[in-house]
Every structure is written in C-alpha cells, then in structure tokens.
C-alpha cells in the first residue's frame, strides 16, 4: 500500500470519527454504541480490519444491534431519531473494520454524511460545527485522493501534494458557498421551530432537587460549565454582576435536609406573578442551557413576574406553562433540554412580601427547629447577638461572626450525624450551605424568622449579556424583616461566593462560550427575521447608527456594495472580453461570402482553398465575361481585408449591386446564346 | 465546396451537440439522495444546521462541476497508437495528452464511439508536459476500426459525477486476425526453383553428408573431416546437404463471408506465423490481392495487414492505418 493510499484511509477513518463525534456531542447516544464505535475506529486507525474476511457474516451483528435499538425504541427508552443515528454510527463502524475497497470507501463516506445529518438533528453545539467542517475537509480530501488513485496506473505514486492545492481552494469555496446559501436561502420551513438543544458533553450539572442535604459529598463549585445566559434591561454594564439569582427556598430543616412545608400554589399558568411590581423592574431574558438540567426557573432576586417560557427539546421548541410552588419557586411543566423565558425582578433591597400573606403552615415553618438541635447553637447565637432583636441587624451580626470565626472549604468528606454542629463547633469549616444553614437556624433560635434560599451568585459579562456557571451555584439566607419582607443576608465569606474553578479553565471556557454564543445567535437561532434584517441592512442604515459619531469615511456597507459591484463589473468585462475574443467573420469576409453567392448564381463556384484573387486570375485567364466586373471587387476586398482600408458605409452594397447587374447581364446573354444554339437550323441535304 | 445548407446543418449539429456529458456515479446517486433528504428535513424542521449542511452539500456539487470543468478543458490529445492489435486479446495503446496551462487530475482516456474496450488513466497532468497514457485495449473483431475521437473522462474531485469530453481526432486502427494455433496442414510447398529457395545444387548446408573433397584454400576449417583427413593424409572437407527453405503460397478461397471468413483468416494467420517462424517463405493469395512469398517479420506483417483488410473497403490512403 502506497503512502497516498494510507493517507487516504486514515483521512477516511478520521472523517468518519468526526461525523460520529458530531452526533456524540449531543450526549444522547447510548454509551454502548459510543464504546463500540470508538473501539472500531481505533482498530481501523491501527490498521486492524477485523471484519475483512467475514464482511457478510459480521453484517449479521448489525441485525442484532438493530434489534436491540428497536426494542429500546418500542420500550420508550430511546428516541427514534437517536436510535437511527446510533445505527448509522454502527454501520460506519462495521465498514471501518471491513476490507478497504472502493465500495467500502463510498459506504464509509456516505454513512459519515448520514451521521453528520443526524448530528444536526441532535445537537446545536458549536462543537458540531467544528466537526462538520473537519468531516467536510477530510472526507473531501480522502475522496479526491481515491479518485486520483483510481486513475493512476498501478505502481505509480499518488500526487498527494498536487491534489491538495486545488482541492483546498475548492473546499474553501464550498464552505463559503454553504455560508452564502445559509444566509440567503429563504427559510420557507413548514415547521417554524426554534433552536435544537442537547445537554452537550457530560450530564447536566445543576438540577434543583426537592431537598438540600447538608454536608453531602458532591460539589459543583469548581465546575465551569455555563448553565444560564441572560440579558438584562436596564443593562448594568458591569463586567462582574455580583447579583443573587434565586431558584427556590426551603423552610424546614430536620437536622440533615432542608425541605418545603407548602405545596403547589398554582397548577398551570403561562405567566406567574409572584409579587406586585413597580415601574423600576429589571427585565431579564433568560436562557437555561442544557447543562442546567433542572426545571426550576431562575431569576434575579427578587422575582416579580415570570413567563413566556419555551421548552426546547430534541424535536423542536414549544411553549410551556409554569407551576408555582411554595417558597416562591416556579417550575416548567414541560420537560425540555433547555428553556428560555422572561422574568421581571424587583431592585435589590427587599421583596415587599407581606408576612400576613404567607399561609400559617409556612409562617410556622420559618421558626421551626430540628428536634435534636445542638443547644450550643442557640447559646452561641445569643452570645453573639448579645441582646440584639432587630432582625436585619441580628442577621448581619451573626453573618459577620460566621465569616470571622469559620472558614470556607469544599472538602466535605464523610457523612456527619449533626452536620450543623460539626460545622460550627468541630470542623469550623464548610461551604455556602453550611454558612446559610447556620445563619438561618441561629436566627430562628432567637425567634427571628428566616429561610434558606438557593440559586446562583455572580454573573460574568459575555457579549452584551451575563452568564452563570455551574460553579456559581450558591445558598444564602432570607431574613423576614417587618414591612420589608424577605431580605437577603449572605453568611458565606464574599470571596467564596462565586465559582471556585481554576481561572485559566474559566478563561478558556469563557472564550469558548463567547464563540458558542455567537454560533448560537448567528447559526442555530438564525431565522427568517434575521434574513429580513440582513436584507434591510443592505439598503438601510442599521438602527441606532445615527447616534454614533459620523465618520468622514463611507459606511462599511458602501464598501461592501462597491466590492460586489466591482466584482460584477469585472466578471462582465471578462465575459465580454471572452465573447469579443472569439473569432468572428470580418466585414470583408462577409462581403466576400456575398460575392461568392452572387457568382454562384452565374454558375461560378470558388474551388476549395481558392482565394478570391485566384478566382479572378482564373477567370481572367479563361477570358470569362465577368472577370472585368470582378476586378474592382477583388481589389477592394484585398484592401479591406489586408490593406487596412475597411469598407465604407454602403460601399459593399454598391459593389454588390454592380456585380449583380453584371451577373444578370451575363446570365441573360448566356440564355440567349443557349437559345440560339438550341434553335433548329437548316441542314443541307 | 459544401453547399450553404450543408454548412448550416453542420453548424447546427455542432451547436446542438453537448460539449460535455455528465454521468452521475453510484456514490453520486446516493449523495444526491442524501442531499434531497437533508433538504426535505431542513424544510420540514427548520433546523438551521440542516440548512447549513444542505448548503455545504449543494456547494460541493457546484465546486465539483467547476473543478471537473477546469480539469478537462484546454486539453490536447495526440494518438500514439499501437505496434500491433490482434482481435480478442489486449494490446497496448497509447495517447499523448497535454495542456498548455493549468493542471488536470484523474483523467481517463478511451476511444470514443469505437468497438475498442479498455481505458487508460493519468492521475496528475501538469501544464506544458506531454504525458503518455497507456491502455490495454481489446478489439472484438478483425478489420479496420475508424477512430473519430478520444474520450476524456474525469470524476475529479469527489467521484460524484463523471464528466466526459470528446476531442475529435480522426484515425484508423487496423486489427489483425485473432491469434491462435494452426491445426491444419499447410499443404504442399511450391516446387521448382523459386527465388533463392529450392536450389538442390547447394551443398553447404548442415543436413546429410553428400560427399568429401579436398579442402580448398580459404575454406572454413570447421568443415574438415578430421578422421578421413588423417587416414588420407590430406585435409578433406565434408559436404552436407543444405536444408533448403521451402515456399508456401497460402490462399483464402473467394466467396467466404462472415464467420467462415474470420475463421479462415485466423487459420491462415496462424499458419503463416508458424511457417515464417520455421524460416520458410510464405506468400498469400486472396481474391483481392496476391502477396509474393517472403520471409521474416516484415512479411508476416504484410500478410496480417492483407488479412485484416480482407472483406473491407480500403481507403485511398491506406498508409494512414496505424
């Protein structure tokens, strides 16, 4: 096998791997199919074609796999599209392990194409786009090398380097063409669905559960995956937002877990109003990404209204209703991979909740303490407060004490019987849930109503909006202050409130997120409205441009339009040049054609390769009657054709008329002579 | 000179004839089906990524057309031909292909509109270089084959479409009768002195001993019979009968047609080959011509040419035949 053939096969296999990866990034393929494919790909790359001798027999394995997938689909544990994609991947795996020949190569490439199409249906990730381009490039090169290899005589080398140059140009044009097609092709889809969504790499990370178990071993504080993206109006315009994004609250603590006392308040609402708002509400357009993995709505503290929610699933996006639970939690009714919705929140500083509006059971829960709470908790709280009874001042005093006396740590190995006492008096270190729980219960021991709130803290600015990472998950305390309602007090040391992931990883993922955001906005969410905007931007200045300082230079679109016009003019010029460059009959040549036709009517035919001059010479030597009439025409033709004296306007007609006249005279004379010759004559007998 | 009507008709035909023919390959058909499916899926779901993929697939089709067109234009082909073409067996045929500017990939050459089967290929053709493309062609039957043009096909770049262009190039290939084994007897050789052959007086050959005589001066010492010379006391040379070349005039009976004529031509060709290999002189007598007896490869070629033309009308310029 030549080097070119090896390269072609490696490119073919890697292209197939990229196609499979474009599906795999959706995270929806069954793990066993992933394992089988990776095994096949690695074996193929190592040159181990395990099915080379038993291609047909081993194809039976595919039947078995198809049966397993079909069972999964009928059992409802697997989506039909996902099953089809997985099967395409396994077909490709089988082909990878078969003997390489032209038919197998074609099947590998085509199954790769199917996988890429399947990936488009499953995933909207930026990584998909990268794998798509990688597949296109490598598959094209592999196909081209295969085409050239088939034409190269056996034993001769494949001109790999020579192939790559024109092919790279071609692929670049194809990608540019694809972009142009994508932008310009009208979105006449029959089903105007929204963006696709998938959990992406790895499972969802930040699902809210019905309980919060204190001192659990799991931690997500160092997870940099982005779970929420939001744009705010009015835009704070700061790089680090440092805001509390609340998800749900808990009011009952049994010593180990936090739960809620209340039940469902509203079953099914398109728009939830949690508390009355004012004129200065902060509007948020929120997108919960697939990495979020929960159904609880997140909004800036303190949410007033939530609604207009869309759940994105693998089959498209659809509107979903909301459900209100106790503690101000709002949930999506429809399951989805990702959600988008709008929220309005009150400005920070107080919720305006009225105490009397809370149900009795919830009011009681705000003071409930675990039965076996360590007495040292109350003693410590009393000692720290030293008689302070005002809720807000007491909360701040306790929070300051906690931050001062205790340290922050994510190391929480092992289960504890009394995690709160362990945190306060033994380990004296914990994470946000420990701090928030300690503050809440210490306040309750002193008769001050409080509850635990969970959500996110922070907000990192990316592309006109803010993102939150899984590591930004946080817990804090809501203190019930008379006439102000629930007020946020955070006992966690400020430096430990945001995510704890490594900075370089966050920076790297931030860059990825920025690109991914643009990808999502420009590609995945590109719609007919965007197309109209593109068309409008070409003819009208964009909105808000009048606010910008006027430049002396023409706008960018003018340069673009000038470039397009220039290219069109150049293309037209090249076309005209090509057309003008074609050999076309000269005026004199057309004239001689007409002369020839006139002479033909008199029975004078120019011989092959006989010029007009030679014809005239022949007629003169023969003493032909038309030779004198042809003389000026021949001379004038030679002058016009070769002498640089073109025929003047109407001169050709004049010359032709004279020749026609001479020819008609000649024909008439010939007819008379013939008639005279044919006439009966007297014969001497 | 052609009449104006004929000229117009020829111009019209030339204009209507497609300059390129396009054929979708097997993988190309599947590719188009997948493209159609992706298009339907994009329209049905509004999935932007499917639109992107559809755009890429369609762009690839366009780019494929442009690259293949760039590949097969500006080509010039010269027919180098073959040394000998025998019916029913592969023979080496060559074309010289070149282009003034630009480069070409994956060109497959064949004779257009001819019964010859087989193709030759060139993987990469740089500009300004004349590349000899070799092909093993097979002609099914004996006789002259009119060559009208060379067909250049490329599936570059992706193998989805096969674009073909025919470069007009007149030519003639003379296919000799099928080679086989001559089972029949050649019949009696010609009798009497015919040219150099058949002279019984020659006795300087290597056959039977005809006599001994004294060695003359200047004669080859290898002819000395040493035993007799020793007994006689003088140098004697051996005279041996010369194995004379014999002459056969092979003939094709007039009136043969079709398969019978073909079989006879093959037999005569095989017989002539065998006799010429043995060193005899062979001539040919057909209804159309009579070839004088001769020896050697040139004579065999003459016989084969005569057999190849048998039953076909010869053009005026027969030398044009390859």
mmCIF file of C-alpha atoms in Angstrom, chain A residues 71 270 364 409 595 633:
data_model
loop_
_atom_site.group_PDB
_atom_site.id
_atom_site.type_symbol
_atom_site.label_atom_id
_atom_site.label_comp_id
_atom_site.label_asym_id
_atom_site.label_seq_id
_atom_site.Cartn_x
_atom_site.Cartn_y
_atom_site.Cartn_z
ATOM 1 C CA UNK A 71 -36.521 -2.841 21.483
ATOM 2 C CA UNK A 270 -48.483 30.896 31.250
ATOM 3 C CA UNK A 364 -44.721 28.393 61.474
ATOM 4 C CA UNK A 409 -13.836 24.789 52.396
ATOM 5 C CA UNK A 595 -19.825 37.971 -53.690
ATOM 6 C CA UNK A 633 -14.390 43.872 -56.169
#
